[in-house]
């Protein structure tokens, strides 16, 4: 099993003015969204045509790709609307000391 590490994404307060928030986490580009009290992280790359997802709106537990409107379930990574079909990867999150972290493979 690959070694993992936690990367700080942003302070919790930052999600009040921006949601979702992208982060470079080692080899990964991830985007973290807040829904209610919970944080969800997925890869910041649409499975349809590689567009970043971090400029997309968050709605009904999903993030909407700003390019063609594909949607992804933030909890599972599953594609919910065409033209996106394949899922995107998900990552664990945690809150510690008022900041949000995402777990990625260690470099
Ligand atoms: S690049 Fe995201 S739906 Fe096409």
mmCIF file of N, CA and C and ligand atoms in Angstrom:
data_model
loop_
_atom_site.group_PDB
_atom_site.id
_atom_site.type_symbol
_atom_site.label_atom_id
_atom_site.label_comp_id
_atom_site.label_asym_id
_atom_site.label_seq_id
_atom_site.Cartn_x
_atom_site.Cartn_y
_atom_site.Cartn_z
ATOM 1 N N UNK A 1 0.846 -1.201 0.000
ATOM 2 C CA UNK A 1 0.000 0.000 0.000
ATOM 3 C C UNK A 1 0.881 1.250 0.000
ATOM 4 N N UNK A 2 0.497 2.228 -0.787
ATOM 5 C CA UNK A 2 1.289 3.448 -0.914
ATOM 6 C C UNK A 2 1.260 4.253 0.383
ATOM 7 N N UNK A 3 2.384 4.914 0.662
ATOM 8 C CA UNK A 3 2.421 5.810 1.820
ATOM 9 C C UNK A 3 1.564 7.032 1.527
ATOM 10 N N UNK A 4 0.846 7.477 2.537
ATOM 11 C CA UNK A 4 -0.067 8.606 2.355
ATOM 12 C C UNK A 4 0.367 9.763 3.244
ATOM 13 N N UNK A 5 -0.079 10.951 2.902
ATOM 14 C CA UNK A 5 0.183 12.106 3.757
ATOM 15 C C UNK A 5 -0.971 13.098 3.624
ATOM 16 N N UNK A 6 -1.110 13.937 4.649
ATOM 17 C CA UNK A 6 -2.167 14.945 4.671
ATOM 18 C C UNK A 6 -1.602 16.276 4.195
ATOM 19 N N UNK A 7 -2.318 16.937 3.296
ATOM 20 C CA UNK A 7 -1.922 18.237 2.769
ATOM 21 C C UNK A 7 -2.960 19.278 3.179
ATOM 22 N N UNK A 8 -2.503 20.405 3.703
ATOM 23 C CA UNK A 8 -3.424 21.482 4.069
ATOM 24 C C UNK A 8 -3.954 22.147 2.803
ATOM 25 N N UNK A 9 -5.264 22.312 2.736
ATOM 26 C CA UNK A 9 -5.897 22.934 1.568
ATOM 27 C C UNK A 9 -6.194 24.407 1.839
ATOM 28 N N UNK A 10 -6.862 24.677 2.944
ATOM 29 C CA UNK A 10 -7.271 26.045 3.269
ATOM 30 C C UNK A 10 -7.831 26.066 4.674
ATOM 31 N N UNK A 11 -7.943 27.264 5.224
ATOM 32 C CA UNK A 11 -8.627 27.421 6.498
ATOM 33 C C UNK A 11 -10.125 27.237 6.293
ATOM 34 N N UNK A 12 -10.811 26.748 7.321
ATOM 35 C CA UNK A 12 -12.261 26.553 7.196
ATOM 36 C C UNK A 12 -12.970 27.849 6.810
ATOM 37 N N UNK A 13 -12.501 28.978 7.344
ATOM 38 C CA UNK A 13 -13.157 30.261 7.080
ATOM 39 C C UNK A 13 -13.093 30.631 5.602
ATOM 40 N N UNK A 14 -12.079 30.162 4.900
ATOM 41 C CA UNK A 14 -11.947 30.508 3.479
ATOM 42 C C UNK A 14 -13.093 29.944 2.646
ATOM 43 N N UNK A 15 -13.708 28.858 3.129
ATOM 44 C CA UNK A 15 -14.823 28.267 2.382
ATOM 45 C C UNK A 15 -16.087 29.120 2.459
ATOM 46 N N UNK A 16 -16.082 30.129 3.346
ATOM 47 C CA UNK A 16 -17.243 31.015 3.413
ATOM 48 C C UNK A 16 -17.256 31.984 2.243
ATOM 49 N N UNK A 17 -16.099 32.256 1.653
ATOM 50 C CA UNK A 17 -16.049 33.179 0.527
ATOM 51 C C UNK A 17 -15.720 32.482 -0.787
ATOM 52 N N UNK A 18 -15.249 31.232 -0.710
ATOM 53 C CA UNK A 18 -14.937 30.500 -1.940
ATOM 54 C C UNK A 18 -15.251 29.029 -1.732
ATOM 55 N N UNK A 19 -16.010 28.461 -2.629
ATOM 56 C CA UNK A 19 -16.362 27.054 -2.539
ATOM 57 C C UNK A 19 -16.744 26.573 -3.938
ATOM 58 N N UNK A 20 -15.979 25.696 -4.533
ATOM 59 C CA UNK A 20 -14.906 24.898 -3.973
ATOM 60 C C UNK A 20 -13.555 25.613 -4.027
ATOM 61 N N UNK A 21 -12.552 24.964 -3.416
ATOM 62 C CA UNK A 21 -11.198 25.496 -3.402
ATOM 63 C C UNK A 21 -10.242 24.439 -3.963
ATOM 64 N N UNK A 22 -9.421 24.834 -4.967
ATOM 65 C CA UNK A 22 -8.447 23.889 -5.517
ATOM 66 C C UNK A 22 -7.174 23.841 -4.683
ATOM 67 N N UNK A 23 -6.424 22.782 -4.820
ATOM 68 C CA UNK A 23 -5.153 22.667 -4.115
ATOM 69 C C UNK A 23 -4.217 21.767 -4.899
ATOM 70 N N UNK A 24 -2.949 22.148 -4.912
ATOM 71 C CA UNK A 24 -1.919 21.272 -5.458
ATOM 72 C C UNK A 24 -1.427 20.433 -4.294
ATOM 73 N N UNK A 25 -1.596 19.138 -4.416
ATOM 74 C CA UNK A 25 -1.248 18.249 -3.310
ATOM 75 C C UNK A 25 -0.281 17.185 -3.840
ATOM 76 N N UNK A 26 1.001 17.527 -3.791
ATOM 77 C CA UNK A 26 1.983 16.603 -4.337
ATOM 78 C C UNK A 26 1.769 16.446 -5.829
ATOM 79 N N UNK A 27 1.602 15.214 -6.273
ATOM 80 C CA UNK A 27 1.378 14.954 -7.694
ATOM 81 C C UNK A 27 -0.058 15.234 -8.095
ATOM 82 N N UNK A 28 -0.909 15.454 -7.125
ATOM 83 C CA UNK A 28 -2.343 15.539 -7.395
ATOM 84 C C UNK A 28 -2.823 16.988 -7.476
ATOM 85 N N UNK A 29 -3.728 17.245 -8.392
ATOM 86 C CA UNK A 29 -4.509 18.482 -8.379
ATOM 87 C C UNK A 29 -5.882 18.079 -7.871
ATOM 88 N N UNK A 30 -6.259 18.626 -6.723
ATOM 89 C CA UNK A 30 -7.534 18.247 -6.125
ATOM 90 C C UNK A 30 -8.395 19.487 -5.962
ATOM 91 N N UNK A 31 -9.676 19.264 -5.801
ATOM 92 C CA UNK A 31 -10.600 20.352 -5.498
ATOM 93 C C UNK A 31 -11.459 19.891 -4.328
ATOM 94 N N UNK A 32 -11.581 20.784 -3.347
ATOM 95 C CA UNK A 32 -12.311 20.453 -2.123
ATOM 96 C C UNK A 32 -13.556 21.335 -2.044
ATOM 97 N N UNK A 33 -14.685 20.718 -1.796
ATOM 98 C CA UNK A 33 -15.949 21.449 -1.688
ATOM 99 C C UNK A 33 -16.556 21.211 -0.318
ATOM 100 N N UNK A 34 -17.214 22.238 0.180
ATOM 101 C CA UNK A 34 -17.916 22.132 1.456
ATOM 102 C C UNK A 34 -19.405 22.007 1.184
ATOM 103 N N UNK A 35 -20.008 21.004 1.800
ATOM 104 C CA UNK A 35 -21.460 20.829 1.717
ATOM 105 C C UNK A 35 -21.955 20.681 3.145
ATOM 106 N N UNK A 36 -22.720 21.658 3.596
ATOM 107 C CA UNK A 36 -23.124 21.655 4.998
ATOM 108 C C UNK A 36 -21.871 21.713 5.850
ATOM 109 N N UNK A 37 -21.743 20.833 6.836
ATOM 110 C CA UNK A 37 -20.549 20.858 7.692
ATOM 111 C C UNK A 37 -19.415 19.979 7.150
ATOM 112 N N UNK A 38 -19.634 19.327 6.014
ATOM 113 C CA UNK A 38 -18.688 18.315 5.526
ATOM 114 C C UNK A 38 -17.877 18.802 4.332
ATOM 115 N N UNK A 39 -16.672 18.233 4.217
ATOM 116 C CA UNK A 39 -15.771 18.564 3.121
ATOM 117 C C UNK A 39 -15.533 17.327 2.254
ATOM 118 N N UNK A 40 -15.533 17.543 0.948
ATOM 119 C CA UNK A 40 -15.338 16.445 0.010
ATOM 120 C C UNK A 40 -14.241 16.833 -0.982
ATOM 121 N N UNK A 41 -13.390 15.877 -1.307
ATOM 122 C CA UNK A 41 -12.287 16.152 -2.225
ATOM 123 C C UNK A 41 -12.325 15.165 -3.387
ATOM 124 N N UNK A 42 -12.164 15.704 -4.589
ATOM 125 C CA UNK A 42 -12.053 14.872 -5.792
ATOM 126 C C UNK A 42 -10.902 15.415 -6.624
ATOM 127 N N UNK A 43 -10.495 14.645 -7.637
ATOM 128 C CA UNK A 43 -9.434 15.150 -8.496
ATOM 129 C C UNK A 43 -9.971 16.337 -9.293
ATOM 130 N N UNK A 44 -9.087 17.300 -9.526
ATOM 131 C CA UNK A 44 -9.493 18.535 -10.203
ATOM 132 C C UNK A 44 -9.309 18.381 -11.711
ATOM 133 N N UNK A 45 -9.954 17.350 -12.240
ATOM 134 C CA UNK A 45 -9.791 17.079 -13.671
ATOM 135 C C UNK A 45 -11.032 16.320 -14.134
ATOM 136 N N UNK A 46 -11.766 16.930 -15.026
ATOM 137 C CA UNK A 46 -12.983 16.289 -15.535
ATOM 138 C C UNK A 46 -12.620 15.044 -16.345
ATOM 139 N N UNK A 47 -13.374 13.981 -16.131
ATOM 140 C CA UNK A 47 -13.089 12.736 -16.849
ATOM 141 C C UNK A 47 -13.547 12.800 -18.301
ATOM 142 N N UNK A 48 -14.300 13.840 -18.661
ATOM 143 C CA UNK A 48 -14.746 13.949 -20.056
ATOM 144 C C UNK A 48 -13.623 14.446 -20.955
ATOM 145 N N UNK A 49 -13.040 15.617 -20.608
ATOM 146 C CA UNK A 49 -11.972 16.146 -21.469
ATOM 147 C C UNK A 49 -10.947 16.938 -20.664
ATOM 148 N N UNK A 50 -10.698 16.492 -19.440
ATOM 149 C CA UNK A 50 -9.591 16.996 -18.616
ATOM 150 C C UNK A 50 -9.716 18.442 -18.154
ATOM 151 N N UNK A 51 -10.867 19.062 -18.304
ATOM 152 C CA UNK A 51 -11.015 20.441 -17.837
ATOM 153 C C UNK A 51 -10.930 20.490 -16.309
ATOM 154 N N UNK A 52 -10.276 21.522 -15.740
ATOM 155 C CA UNK A 52 -10.324 21.660 -14.278
ATOM 156 C C UNK A 52 -11.769 21.850 -13.799
ATOM 157 N N UNK A 53 -12.054 21.333 -12.613
ATOM 158 C CA UNK A 53 -13.413 21.420 -12.071
ATOM 159 C C UNK A 53 -13.559 22.526 -11.034
ATOM 160 N N UNK A 54 -12.448 23.155 -10.632
ATOM 161 C CA UNK A 54 -12.503 24.061 -9.479
ATOM 162 C C UNK A 54 -13.246 25.357 -9.754
ATOM 163 N N UNK A 55 -13.530 25.671 -11.015
ATOM 164 C CA UNK A 55 -14.336 26.859 -11.325
ATOM 165 C C UNK A 55 -15.815 26.504 -11.424
ATOM 166 N N UNK A 56 -16.135 25.245 -11.189
ATOM 167 C CA UNK A 56 -17.522 24.802 -11.324
ATOM 168 C C UNK A 56 -18.354 25.123 -10.097
ATOM 169 N N UNK A 57 -19.654 25.202 -10.303
ATOM 170 C CA UNK A 57 -20.582 25.420 -9.189
ATOM 171 C C UNK A 57 -20.805 24.107 -8.444
ATOM 172 N N UNK A 58 -21.120 24.247 -7.153
ATOM 173 C CA UNK A 58 -21.472 23.099 -6.318
ATOM 174 C C UNK A 58 -22.976 23.155 -6.084
ATOM 175 N N UNK A 59 -23.651 22.048 -6.394
ATOM 176 C CA UNK A 59 -25.115 22.043 -6.326
ATOM 177 C C UNK A 59 -25.598 20.625 -6.059
ATOM 178 N N UNK A 60 -26.470 20.463 -5.103
ATOM 179 C CA UNK A 60 -27.072 19.146 -4.821
ATOM 180 C C UNK A 60 -26.024 18.056 -4.604
ATOM 181 N N UNK A 61 -24.957 18.392 -3.911
ATOM 182 C CA UNK A 61 -23.938 17.394 -3.629
ATOM 183 C C UNK A 61 -23.052 17.062 -4.816
ATOM 184 N N UNK A 62 -23.172 17.863 -5.876
ATOM 185 C CA UNK A 62 -22.405 17.601 -7.091
ATOM 186 C C UNK A 62 -21.614 18.840 -7.487
ATOM 187 N N UNK A 63 -20.552 18.621 -8.260
ATOM 188 C CA UNK A 63 -19.825 19.736 -8.859
ATOM 189 C C UNK A 63 -20.083 19.685 -10.360
ATOM 190 N N UNK A 64 -20.262 20.866 -10.938
ATOM 191 C CA UNK A 64 -20.643 20.968 -12.342
ATOM 192 C C UNK A 64 -19.436 21.431 -13.149
ATOM 193 N N UNK A 65 -19.024 20.639 -14.108
ATOM 194 C CA UNK A 65 -17.888 21.022 -14.955
ATOM 195 C C UNK A 65 -18.267 22.279 -15.740
ATOM 196 N N UNK A 66 -17.437 23.347 -15.637
ATOM 197 C CA UNK A 66 -17.798 24.594 -16.298
ATOM 198 C C UNK A 66 -17.690 24.534 -17.819
ATOM 199 N N UNK A 67 -17.085 23.481 -18.347
ATOM 200 C CA UNK A 67 -16.856 23.446 -19.795
ATOM 201 C C UNK A 67 -18.061 22.902 -20.571
ATOM 202 N N UNK A 68 -18.529 21.717 -20.215
ATOM 203 C CA UNK A 68 -19.663 21.128 -20.958
ATOM 204 C C UNK A 68 -20.815 20.734 -20.048
ATOM 205 N N UNK A 69 -20.702 21.028 -18.763
ATOM 206 C CA UNK A 69 -21.824 20.767 -17.878
ATOM 207 C C UNK A 69 -21.915 19.370 -17.295
ATOM 208 N N UNK A 70 -20.891 18.563 -17.485
ATOM 209 C CA UNK A 70 -20.882 17.261 -16.823
ATOM 210 C C UNK A 70 -20.938 17.457 -15.311
ATOM 211 N N UNK A 71 -21.519 16.497 -14.615
ATOM 212 C CA UNK A 71 -21.638 16.612 -13.156
ATOM 213 C C UNK A 71 -21.037 15.392 -12.480
ATOM 214 N N UNK A 72 -20.464 15.635 -11.299
ATOM 215 C CA UNK A 72 -19.868 14.548 -10.522
ATOM 216 C C UNK A 72 -20.368 14.604 -9.094
ATOM 217 N N UNK A 73 -20.697 13.442 -8.555
ATOM 218 C CA UNK A 73 -21.067 13.322 -7.149
ATOM 219 C C UNK A 73 -19.803 13.553 -6.320
ATOM 220 N N UNK A 74 -19.840 14.524 -5.431
ATOM 221 C CA UNK A 74 -18.642 14.859 -4.664
ATOM 222 C C UNK A 74 -18.289 13.787 -3.640
ATOM 223 N N UNK A 75 -19.246 13.021 -3.191
ATOM 224 C CA UNK A 75 -18.959 11.994 -2.186
ATOM 225 C C UNK A 75 -18.375 10.734 -2.811
ATOM 226 N N UNK A 76 -18.827 10.390 -4.003
ATOM 227 C CA UNK A 76 -18.410 9.116 -4.616
ATOM 228 C C UNK A 76 -17.522 9.297 -5.842
ATOM 229 N N UNK A 77 -17.533 10.480 -6.451
ATOM 230 C CA UNK A 77 -16.793 10.707 -7.685
ATOM 231 C C UNK A 77 -17.525 10.228 -8.931
ATOM 232 N N UNK A 78 -18.693 9.640 -8.764
ATOM 233 C CA UNK A 78 -19.417 9.111 -9.924
ATOM 234 C C UNK A 78 -19.903 10.228 -10.830
ATOM 235 N N UNK A 79 -19.858 9.970 -12.133
ATOM 236 C CA UNK A 79 -20.405 10.909 -13.111
ATOM 237 C C UNK A 79 -21.926 10.850 -13.039
ATOM 238 N N UNK A 80 -22.571 12.021 -12.994
ATOM 239 C CA UNK A 80 -24.031 12.087 -12.850
ATOM 240 C C UNK A 80 -24.726 12.699 -14.053
ATOM 241 N N UNK A 81 -23.968 13.316 -14.941
ATOM 242 C CA UNK A 81 -24.615 13.901 -16.116
ATOM 243 C C UNK A 81 -23.658 13.870 -17.298
ATOM 244 N N UNK A 82 -24.219 13.573 -18.458
ATOM 245 C CA UNK A 82 -23.462 13.612 -19.704
ATOM 246 C C UNK A 82 -22.963 15.045 -19.944
ATOM 247 N N UNK A 83 -21.859 15.214 -20.666
ATOM 248 C CA UNK A 83 -21.119 14.172 -21.377
ATOM 249 C C UNK A 83 -20.126 13.404 -20.511
ATOM 250 N N UNK A 84 -20.067 13.668 -19.216
ATOM 251 C CA UNK A 84 -19.161 12.901 -18.351
ATOM 252 C C UNK A 84 -19.762 11.517 -18.104
ATOM 253 N N UNK A 85 -18.951 10.502 -18.257
ATOM 254 C CA UNK A 85 -19.409 9.122 -18.052
ATOM 255 C C UNK A 85 -18.564 8.434 -16.989
ATOM 256 N N UNK A 86 -17.251 8.597 -17.091
ATOM 257 C CA UNK A 86 -16.343 7.925 -16.158
ATOM 258 C C UNK A 86 -16.270 8.692 -14.839
ATOM 259 N N UNK A 87 -16.063 7.994 -13.741
ATOM 260 C CA UNK A 87 -15.926 8.678 -12.447
ATOM 261 C C UNK A 87 -14.592 9.402 -12.336
ATOM 262 N N UNK A 88 -14.507 10.285 -11.336
ATOM 263 C CA UNK A 88 -13.227 10.885 -10.956
ATOM 264 C C UNK A 88 -12.853 10.319 -9.596
ATOM 265 N N UNK A 89 -11.584 10.400 -9.261
ATOM 266 C CA UNK A 89 -11.122 9.859 -7.984
ATOM 267 C C UNK A 89 -11.545 10.746 -6.824
ATOM 268 N N UNK A 90 -11.711 10.134 -5.680
ATOM 269 C CA UNK A 90 -12.042 10.860 -4.460
ATOM 270 C C UNK A 90 -10.880 10.731 -3.475
ATOM 271 N N UNK A 91 -10.835 11.658 -2.531
ATOM 272 C CA UNK A 91 -9.783 11.672 -1.506
ATOM 273 C C UNK A 91 -10.421 11.924 -0.153
ATOM 274 N N UNK A 92 -9.805 11.375 0.883
ATOM 275 C CA UNK A 92 -10.301 11.627 2.239
ATOM 276 C C UNK A 92 -9.957 13.046 2.667
ATOM 277 N N UNK A 93 -10.792 13.615 3.518
ATOM 278 C CA UNK A 93 -10.532 14.937 4.075
ATOM 279 C C UNK A 93 -10.621 14.863 5.591
ATOM 280 N N UNK A 94 -10.043 15.860 6.227
ATOM 281 C CA UNK A 94 -10.199 16.011 7.675
ATOM 282 C C UNK A 94 -10.065 17.486 8.018
ATOM 283 N N UNK A 95 -10.598 17.839 9.178
ATOM 284 C CA UNK A 95 -10.462 19.200 9.705
ATOM 285 C C UNK A 95 -9.660 19.120 10.985
ATOM 286 N N UNK A 96 -8.652 19.975 11.062
ATOM 287 C CA UNK A 96 -7.793 19.966 12.238
ATOM 288 C C UNK A 96 -7.300 21.384 12.480
ATOM 289 N N UNK A 97 -7.462 21.868 13.688
ATOM 290 C CA UNK A 97 -6.970 23.214 14.028
ATOM 291 C C UNK A 97 -7.561 24.301 13.143
ATOM 292 N N UNK A 98 -8.797 24.117 12.707
ATOM 293 C CA UNK A 98 -9.452 25.141 11.888
ATOM 294 C C UNK A 98 -9.069 25.117 10.420
ATOM 295 N N UNK A 99 -8.337 24.097 9.995
ATOM 296 C CA UNK A 99 -7.939 23.992 8.596
ATOM 297 C C UNK A 99 -8.437 22.670 8.004
ATOM 298 N N UNK A 100 -8.573 22.666 6.693
ATOM 299 C CA UNK A 100 -9.054 21.491 5.973
ATOM 300 C C UNK A 100 -7.868 20.825 5.284
ATOM 301 N N UNK A 101 -7.789 19.515 5.420
ATOM 302 C CA UNK A 101 -6.693 18.742 4.847
ATOM 303 C C UNK A 101 -7.243 17.666 3.916
ATOM 304 N N UNK A 102 -6.428 17.276 2.940
ATOM 305 C CA UNK A 102 -6.794 16.192 2.039
ATOM 306 C C UNK A 102 -5.661 15.167 2.064
ATOM 307 N N UNK A 103 -6.033 13.902 1.977
ATOM 308 C CA UNK A 103 -5.047 12.841 2.031
ATOM 309 C C UNK A 103 -4.672 12.376 0.625
ATOM 310 N N UNK A 104 -3.377 12.442 0.317
ATOM 311 C CA UNK A 104 -2.879 12.015 -0.992
ATOM 312 C C UNK A 104 -1.666 11.101 -0.795
ATOM 313 N N UNK A 105 -1.290 10.453 -1.882
ATOM 314 C CA UNK A 105 -0.092 9.616 -1.810
ATOM 315 C C UNK A 105 1.131 10.485 -1.578
ATOM 316 N N UNK A 106 2.031 9.989 -0.745
ATOM 317 C CA UNK A 106 3.292 10.686 -0.510
ATOM 318 C C UNK A 106 4.123 10.625 -1.777
ATOM 319 N N UNK A 107 4.879 11.668 -2.055
ATOM 320 C CA UNK A 107 5.718 11.700 -3.260
ATOM 321 C C UNK A 107 6.892 10.767 -3.112
HETATM 322 S S1 LIG B 1 -14.617 18.727 -20.001
HETATM 323 FE FE1 LIG B 1 -16.016 18.455 -18.355
HETATM 324 S S2 LIG B 1 -17.907 17.938 -19.280
HETATM 325 FE FE2 LIG B 1 -16.517 18.173 -20.920
#
